[in-house]
Amino acid sequence: MKRRILGGTGISVSEYALGAMMLGAWGNTDHDDGVRIIHRALDAGINFIDTADMYAGGESEEIVGKALKGRRDDVVLATKFFNPMGPDANHGGSSRRWIVRAVEDSLRRLGTDHIDLYQAHRPDPATDIDETLAALSDLVRSGKVRAVGSSTFPAEQIVEAQWAAERRGHVRFRSEQPPYSMLARGVENAVLPTTRKYGMGVLSWGPLSAGWLSGRDLSASSRAGLESHKFDLAIPENARKAEAVTALSKVAAEAGLPLPHLATAFVRAHPAVTSVIIGPRTLDQLNSLLNGSEVTLSADILDRIDAIVPPGTDLNRADSYYVPPAIADASLRRR
């Protein structure tokens, strides 16, 4: 497995990162099988594991912690905070009050004394970024966290965070974790150029676009039930995605590749991307994706992909996974 340096941190990470979202109640409920999946990934050369406190209510972190016993020093471990972890409004967000508790909870579940990359899972409109970065800086200086990053931040908020860190003397975000696939290319407009401008690493997620590019029957996907608005073919944007998948499948077949291998190789080909998160639910899914880890796409194939889904295009805007508050809340647009 090839390695790249994560931003300017000096930390060497594999081109594939193992995403643990599907380990636990959201996917594979067998903890022993989850441990086997993680061990197989490590044995294959993946040294980068990404999870979050919210995944299955902390169960994913617990499974990762079990798997890393005796192997922690060889793994770059990333997790995230922000999303609600209980009914209380203060049990989530990016305030100092929550961050100092959330990190301790994650450390306990993961069975470790430090987190290599601690990420804000989403922007928090209720908290000044100065407050968030100050709290994260204290965690880095205490040794509980090695580096910090953002996840699914729009370009303007990435810039704001960089400026706040420079002007206030805080530790800065060293990475961004955006959704990126052949069907969801919106981050090519500003997010990926911005990360390159600031020397940030990119840990991209969703290369199979929630199953659209898996080559499997979408009706059997658990995501189809949870996020029907992203799968219902009666919605024009999803119909466009279905048409694109048909065309992309033809490109993959003519290149002699399974569609998932085309999809992951496409994301790896972008010069801003450091590591691509793969999120298998089963050992077979992991092994299948590992078989495509060395695939490199020619300029001709990349041009054909561009012709099907133009650069910078999200075929369904919902696949950006972030809606600005001024759009989501009508009261912010009306007197």
Short mmCIF file of C-alpha atoms in Angstrom, two decimals:
data_model
loop_
_atom_site.label_atom_id
_atom_site.label_comp_id
_atom_site.label_asym_id
_atom_site.label_seq_id
_atom_site.Cartn_x
_atom_site.Cartn_y
_atom_site.Cartn_z
CA MET A 1 0.00 0.00 0.00
CA LYS A 2 1.47 3.34 -1.08
CA ARG A 3 1.86 6.11 1.48
CA ARG A 4 1.47 9.88 1.40
CA ILE A 5 2.19 12.62 3.95
CA LEU A 6 -0.89 14.09 5.64
CA GLY A 7 -0.69 17.81 4.97
CA GLY A 8 2.35 19.31 6.65
CA THR A 9 2.18 17.05 9.70
CA GLY A 10 4.94 14.68 8.64
CA ILE A 11 2.58 11.80 9.39
CA SER A 12 2.79 9.03 6.77
CA VAL A 13 -0.61 7.55 5.88
CA SER A 14 -1.78 4.88 3.44
CA GLU A 15 -3.61 5.90 0.25
CA TYR A 16 -6.58 3.95 1.56
CA ALA A 17 -7.99 4.71 5.00
CA LEU A 18 -10.34 2.26 6.69
CA GLY A 19 -13.60 3.96 7.61
CA ALA A 20 -15.30 2.29 10.57
CA MET A 21 -18.79 3.78 10.23
CA MET A 22 -20.30 0.43 9.21
CA LEU A 23 -18.85 -1.41 12.19
CA GLY A 24 -21.50 -1.66 14.89
CA ALA A 25 -25.26 -1.19 14.94
CA TRP A 26 -25.27 0.84 11.70
CA GLY A 27 -23.89 -2.08 9.70
CA ASN A 28 -22.00 -5.15 10.92
CA THR A 29 -23.09 -5.87 14.49
CA ASP A 30 -20.61 -8.72 15.01
CA HIS A 31 -17.74 -7.19 17.01
CA ASP A 32 -15.40 -10.11 16.36
CA ASP A 33 -16.01 -9.78 12.63
CA GLY A 34 -15.35 -6.05 12.90
CA VAL A 35 -12.02 -6.79 14.55
CA ARG A 36 -11.17 -9.23 11.76
CA ILE A 37 -11.96 -6.58 9.13
CA ILE A 38 -9.66 -4.08 10.84
CA HIS A 39 -6.86 -6.64 11.21
CA ARG A 40 -7.16 -7.60 7.54
CA ALA A 41 -6.88 -3.94 6.55
CA LEU A 42 -3.79 -3.48 8.72
CA ASP A 43 -2.19 -6.64 7.33
CA ALA A 44 -2.81 -5.33 3.81
CA GLY A 45 -0.83 -2.16 4.56
CA ILE A 46 -3.58 0.26 5.60
CA ASN A 47 -2.29 2.24 8.57
CA PHE A 48 -5.00 4.92 8.71
CA ILE A 49 -8.32 4.29 10.50
CA ASP A 50 -11.13 6.83 10.65
CA THR A 51 -14.16 6.70 12.94
CA ALA A 52 -16.36 9.14 14.90
CA ASP A 53 -17.98 9.30 18.31
CA MET A 54 -21.47 9.34 16.77
CA TYR A 55 -21.08 6.16 14.69
CA ALA A 56 -23.54 3.72 16.25
CA GLY A 57 -23.52 5.84 19.41
CA GLY A 58 -19.85 5.14 20.14
CA GLU A 59 -19.95 1.42 19.30
CA SER A 60 -17.69 1.89 16.27
CA GLU A 61 -14.99 3.46 18.45
CA GLU A 62 -15.27 0.55 20.87
CA ILE A 63 -14.74 -2.00 18.08
CA VAL A 64 -11.75 -0.06 16.78
CA GLY A 65 -10.34 0.03 20.31
CA LYS A 66 -10.64 -3.75 20.62
CA ALA A 67 -8.91 -4.28 17.29
CA LEU A 68 -5.98 -1.99 18.08
CA LYS A 69 -4.93 -3.66 21.31
CA GLY A 70 -1.26 -4.48 20.86
CA ARG A 71 -1.13 -2.66 17.49
CA ARG A 72 -1.86 0.94 18.43
CA ASP A 73 1.63 2.31 17.76
CA ASP A 74 1.50 1.25 14.10
CA VAL A 75 -1.81 2.97 13.36
CA VAL A 76 -2.72 6.58 12.57
CA LEU A 77 -6.03 6.90 14.38
CA ALA A 78 -8.62 9.53 13.46
CA THR A 79 -11.97 10.26 15.06
CA LYS A 80 -14.45 13.12 15.15
CA PHE A 81 -16.68 15.21 17.44
CA PHE A 82 -19.64 17.57 16.96
CA ASN A 83 -22.77 15.50 16.29
CA PRO A 84 -25.22 14.99 19.19
CA MET A 85 -24.34 12.23 21.64
CA GLY A 86 -27.48 12.60 23.75
CA PRO A 87 -30.72 14.57 24.12
CA ASP A 88 -29.10 17.48 25.97
CA ALA A 89 -28.27 20.38 23.65
CA ASN A 90 -24.83 20.65 25.27
CA HIS A 91 -23.95 17.03 24.42
CA GLY A 92 -22.65 17.95 20.99
CA GLY A 93 -21.31 20.86 19.00
CA SER A 94 -17.88 22.47 18.92
CA SER A 95 -17.82 24.41 22.19
CA ARG A 96 -14.92 24.02 24.61
CA ARG A 97 -17.41 22.64 27.13
CA TRP A 98 -18.28 19.73 24.83
CA ILE A 99 -14.88 19.14 23.24
CA VAL A 100 -13.10 18.52 26.56
CA ARG A 101 -15.71 15.90 27.46
CA ALA A 102 -16.02 14.37 23.98
CA VAL A 103 -12.30 13.73 23.67
CA GLU A 104 -12.20 11.90 27.01
CA ASP A 105 -15.16 9.74 25.99
CA SER A 106 -13.50 8.88 22.67
CA LEU A 107 -10.17 8.09 24.34
CA ARG A 108 -11.93 5.73 26.74
CA ARG A 109 -13.89 3.93 24.02
CA LEU A 110 -10.81 3.66 21.80
CA GLY A 111 -8.67 2.38 24.67
CA THR A 112 -5.83 4.80 23.94
CA ASP A 113 -4.14 7.81 25.51
CA HIS A 114 -3.99 9.88 22.33
CA ILE A 115 -5.77 10.53 19.03
CA ASP A 116 -3.62 11.19 15.97
CA LEU A 117 -6.20 13.27 14.07
CA TYR A 118 -9.16 14.83 15.89
CA GLN A 119 -11.72 16.34 13.52
CA ALA A 120 -14.69 18.69 13.74
CA HIS A 121 -17.37 16.57 12.05
CA ARG A 122 -19.32 19.56 10.69
CA PRO A 123 -19.22 23.36 11.00
CA ASP A 124 -20.96 24.65 14.12
CA PRO A 125 -22.78 27.94 13.44
CA ALA A 126 -23.46 28.39 17.17
CA THR A 127 -19.78 28.44 18.18
CA ASP A 128 -17.07 30.96 17.31
CA ILE A 129 -14.26 29.14 15.46
CA ASP A 130 -11.81 30.88 17.82
CA GLU A 131 -13.43 29.03 20.74
CA THR A 132 -13.15 25.69 18.95
CA LEU A 133 -9.54 26.14 17.86
CA ALA A 134 -8.49 27.33 21.32
CA ALA A 135 -9.89 24.16 22.89
CA LEU A 136 -8.31 21.93 20.24
CA SER A 137 -4.97 23.70 20.65
CA ASP A 138 -5.00 22.88 24.36
CA LEU A 139 -5.62 19.22 23.53
CA VAL A 140 -2.64 19.17 21.16
CA ARG A 141 -0.40 20.84 23.74
CA SER A 142 -1.53 18.37 26.41
CA GLY A 143 -0.56 15.43 24.19
CA LYS A 144 -4.07 13.97 23.98
CA VAL A 145 -4.32 14.93 20.30
CA ARG A 146 -1.53 15.06 17.71
CA ALA A 147 -3.23 17.05 14.92
CA VAL A 148 -6.66 18.52 14.21
CA GLY A 149 -8.82 18.72 11.11
CA SER A 150 -12.24 19.55 9.74
CA SER A 151 -14.85 17.45 7.96
CA THR A 152 -17.34 18.58 5.32
CA PHE A 153 -16.48 22.26 5.74
CA PRO A 154 -17.24 24.64 2.83
CA ALA A 155 -14.25 26.50 1.44
CA GLU A 156 -15.11 29.82 3.10
CA GLN A 157 -15.14 28.23 6.55
CA ILE A 158 -11.86 26.44 5.88
CA VAL A 159 -10.36 29.84 5.09
CA GLU A 160 -11.91 31.43 8.19
CA ALA A 161 -10.44 28.69 10.39
CA GLN A 162 -6.98 29.14 8.84
CA TRP A 163 -7.07 32.88 9.38
CA ALA A 164 -8.32 32.55 12.95
CA ALA A 165 -5.53 30.12 13.77
CA GLU A 166 -2.86 32.41 12.32
CA ARG A 167 -4.13 35.59 13.98
CA ARG A 168 -4.83 34.06 17.39
CA GLY A 169 -1.85 31.70 17.58
CA HIS A 170 -3.92 28.52 17.58
CA VAL A 171 -3.08 25.11 16.18
CA ARG A 172 -4.59 25.06 12.70
CA PHE A 173 -6.66 22.48 10.87
CA ARG A 174 -4.19 20.23 9.06
CA SER A 175 -6.75 18.26 7.10
CA GLU A 176 -10.22 18.35 5.59
CA GLN A 177 -12.52 15.36 5.09
CA PRO A 178 -14.94 16.09 2.20
CA PRO A 179 -17.38 13.83 0.34
CA TYR A 180 -15.96 13.14 -3.12
CA SER A 181 -16.91 10.71 -5.87
CA MET A 182 -17.53 10.51 -9.61
CA LEU A 183 -21.15 11.50 -8.90
CA ALA A 184 -20.41 14.21 -6.32
CA ARG A 185 -17.67 16.48 -7.63
CA GLY A 186 -18.76 19.79 -6.13
CA VAL A 187 -15.67 19.98 -3.89
CA GLU A 188 -13.52 20.40 -7.01
CA ASN A 189 -14.81 23.97 -7.34
CA ALA A 190 -13.38 25.50 -4.17
CA VAL A 191 -12.82 23.01 -1.33
CA LEU A 192 -9.99 21.01 -2.92
CA PRO A 193 -8.21 24.08 -4.36
CA THR A 194 -8.46 25.72 -0.92
CA THR A 195 -6.94 22.72 0.86
CA ARG A 196 -4.04 22.79 -1.58
CA LYS A 197 -3.55 26.52 -1.02
CA TYR A 198 -3.18 25.97 2.73
CA GLY A 199 -1.17 22.76 2.48
CA MET A 200 -3.90 20.65 4.10
CA GLY A 201 -4.21 16.92 3.74
CA VAL A 202 -7.47 15.57 2.31
CA LEU A 203 -9.09 12.45 3.74
CA SER A 204 -11.97 12.02 1.29
CA TRP A 205 -15.05 9.93 2.02
CA GLY A 206 -17.88 8.38 0.01
CA PRO A 207 -15.94 7.24 -3.10
CA LEU A 208 -18.76 4.77 -3.87
CA SER A 209 -21.38 7.52 -3.36
CA ALA A 210 -23.35 5.68 -0.65
CA GLY A 211 -23.50 2.53 -2.79
CA TRP A 212 -24.37 4.05 -6.16
CA LEU A 213 -20.94 3.06 -7.49
CA SER A 214 -20.68 -0.26 -5.67
CA GLY A 215 -21.98 -2.31 -8.58
CA ARG A 216 -24.62 -3.79 -6.27
CA ASP A 217 -28.41 -3.56 -6.32
CA LEU A 218 -29.24 -0.23 -4.67
CA SER A 219 -32.62 -1.46 -3.43
CA ALA A 220 -30.74 -3.75 -1.03
CA SER A 221 -28.71 -0.90 0.44
CA SER A 222 -29.49 0.12 4.02
CA ARG A 223 -28.71 3.71 3.00
CA ALA A 224 -31.60 3.61 0.51
CA GLY A 225 -34.00 3.32 3.43
CA LEU A 226 -32.25 5.85 5.66
CA GLU A 227 -31.72 8.48 2.95
CA SER A 228 -34.49 7.83 0.46
CA HIS A 229 -34.22 11.36 -0.96
CA LYS A 230 -30.81 10.38 -2.34
CA PHE A 231 -32.04 7.17 -3.96
CA ASP A 232 -35.64 7.73 -5.08
CA LEU A 233 -35.51 7.59 -8.90
CA ALA A 234 -38.68 9.71 -9.09
CA ILE A 235 -36.46 12.62 -8.04
CA PRO A 236 -34.86 14.08 -11.21
CA GLU A 237 -31.41 14.44 -9.61
CA ASN A 238 -31.36 10.75 -8.74
CA ALA A 239 -32.52 9.79 -12.21
CA ARG A 240 -29.51 11.71 -13.53
CA LYS A 241 -27.29 9.73 -11.18
CA ALA A 242 -28.74 6.46 -12.46
CA GLU A 243 -28.02 7.49 -16.05
CA ALA A 244 -24.46 8.45 -15.08
CA VAL A 245 -23.90 5.13 -13.31
CA THR A 246 -24.96 3.27 -16.46
CA ALA A 247 -22.48 5.27 -18.53
CA LEU A 248 -19.70 4.94 -15.95
CA SER A 249 -20.27 1.20 -15.73
CA LYS A 250 -19.63 1.01 -19.48
CA VAL A 251 -16.36 2.93 -19.04
CA ALA A 252 -15.32 0.54 -16.27
CA ALA A 253 -16.19 -2.55 -18.31
CA GLU A 254 -14.28 -1.32 -21.36
CA ALA A 255 -11.28 -0.60 -19.12
CA GLY A 256 -11.52 -4.12 -17.66
CA LEU A 257 -12.27 -2.81 -14.19
CA PRO A 258 -15.01 -3.42 -11.62
CA LEU A 259 -16.98 -0.20 -11.13
CA PRO A 260 -15.79 0.24 -7.48
CA HIS A 261 -12.16 0.11 -8.63
CA LEU A 262 -12.85 2.81 -11.22
CA ALA A 263 -14.55 4.88 -8.51
CA THR A 264 -11.77 4.68 -5.93
CA ALA A 265 -9.01 5.17 -8.52
CA PHE A 266 -10.80 8.30 -9.76
CA VAL A 267 -10.70 9.87 -6.29
CA ARG A 268 -7.07 8.84 -5.70
CA ALA A 269 -6.12 10.51 -8.99
CA HIS A 270 -6.89 14.03 -7.73
CA PRO A 271 -3.61 15.68 -6.62
CA ALA A 272 -5.25 17.22 -3.55
CA VAL A 273 -6.38 13.88 -2.11
CA THR A 274 -4.09 12.28 0.46
CA SER A 275 -6.13 9.23 1.41
CA VAL A 276 -9.46 7.73 0.34
CA ILE A 277 -11.76 6.34 3.03
CA ILE A 278 -13.23 2.96 2.20
CA GLY A 279 -16.03 1.81 4.51
CA PRO A 280 -16.65 -1.93 4.07
CA ARG A 281 -19.33 -3.71 6.06
CA THR A 282 -17.96 -7.20 5.39
CA LEU A 283 -14.60 -8.85 4.91
CA ASP A 284 -15.51 -9.72 1.31
CA GLN A 285 -16.23 -6.05 0.55
CA LEU A 286 -12.87 -5.07 2.02
CA ASN A 287 -10.98 -7.69 0.03
CA SER A 288 -12.71 -6.59 -3.17
CA LEU A 289 -11.72 -2.95 -2.62
CA LEU A 290 -8.15 -3.90 -1.68
CA ASN A 291 -7.80 -5.61 -5.05
CA GLY A 292 -8.18 -2.21 -6.69
CA SER A 293 -5.64 -0.36 -4.57
CA GLU A 294 -3.00 -0.22 -7.33
CA VAL A 295 -5.32 0.80 -10.19
CA THR A 296 -4.21 3.94 -12.04
CA LEU A 297 -6.48 5.63 -14.57
CA SER A 298 -5.20 6.98 -17.89
CA ALA A 299 -5.93 10.51 -19.04
CA ASP A 300 -8.30 9.05 -21.64
CA ILE A 301 -10.42 7.33 -18.99
CA LEU A 302 -10.44 10.45 -16.81
CA ASP A 303 -11.57 12.47 -19.83
CA ARG A 304 -14.44 10.04 -20.40
CA ILE A 305 -15.51 10.39 -16.78
CA ASP A 306 -15.41 14.20 -17.14
CA ALA A 307 -17.69 13.92 -20.17
CA ILE A 308 -20.27 11.95 -18.17
CA VAL A 309 -20.15 14.04 -14.97
CA PRO A 310 -18.55 17.46 -15.62
CA PRO A 311 -15.86 18.60 -13.17
CA GLY A 312 -17.26 20.47 -10.18
CA THR A 313 -20.74 18.96 -10.55
CA ASP A 314 -22.89 17.39 -7.83
CA LEU A 315 -25.61 15.49 -9.69
CA ASN A 316 -27.71 15.66 -6.53
CA ARG A 317 -26.99 18.67 -4.33
CA ALA A 318 -27.96 16.62 -1.27
CA ASP A 319 -24.73 14.67 -1.77
CA SER A 320 -22.72 17.65 -0.54
CA TYR A 321 -23.92 16.67 2.97
CA TYR A 322 -23.81 20.27 4.16
CA VAL A 323 -26.57 22.85 3.95
CA PRO A 324 -25.64 26.39 5.06
CA PRO A 325 -27.78 27.62 7.98
CA ALA A 326 -29.14 30.50 5.90
CA ILE A 327 -30.59 27.96 3.47
CA ALA A 328 -31.79 25.41 6.00
CA ASP A 329 -33.49 27.95 8.29
CA ALA A 330 -36.01 30.21 6.58
CA SER A 331 -36.00 32.66 9.52
CA LEU A 332 -32.45 33.66 8.57
CA ARG A 333 -33.70 34.90 5.19
CA ARG A 334 -36.79 36.81 6.31
CA ARG A 335 -37.35 39.85 8.51
#
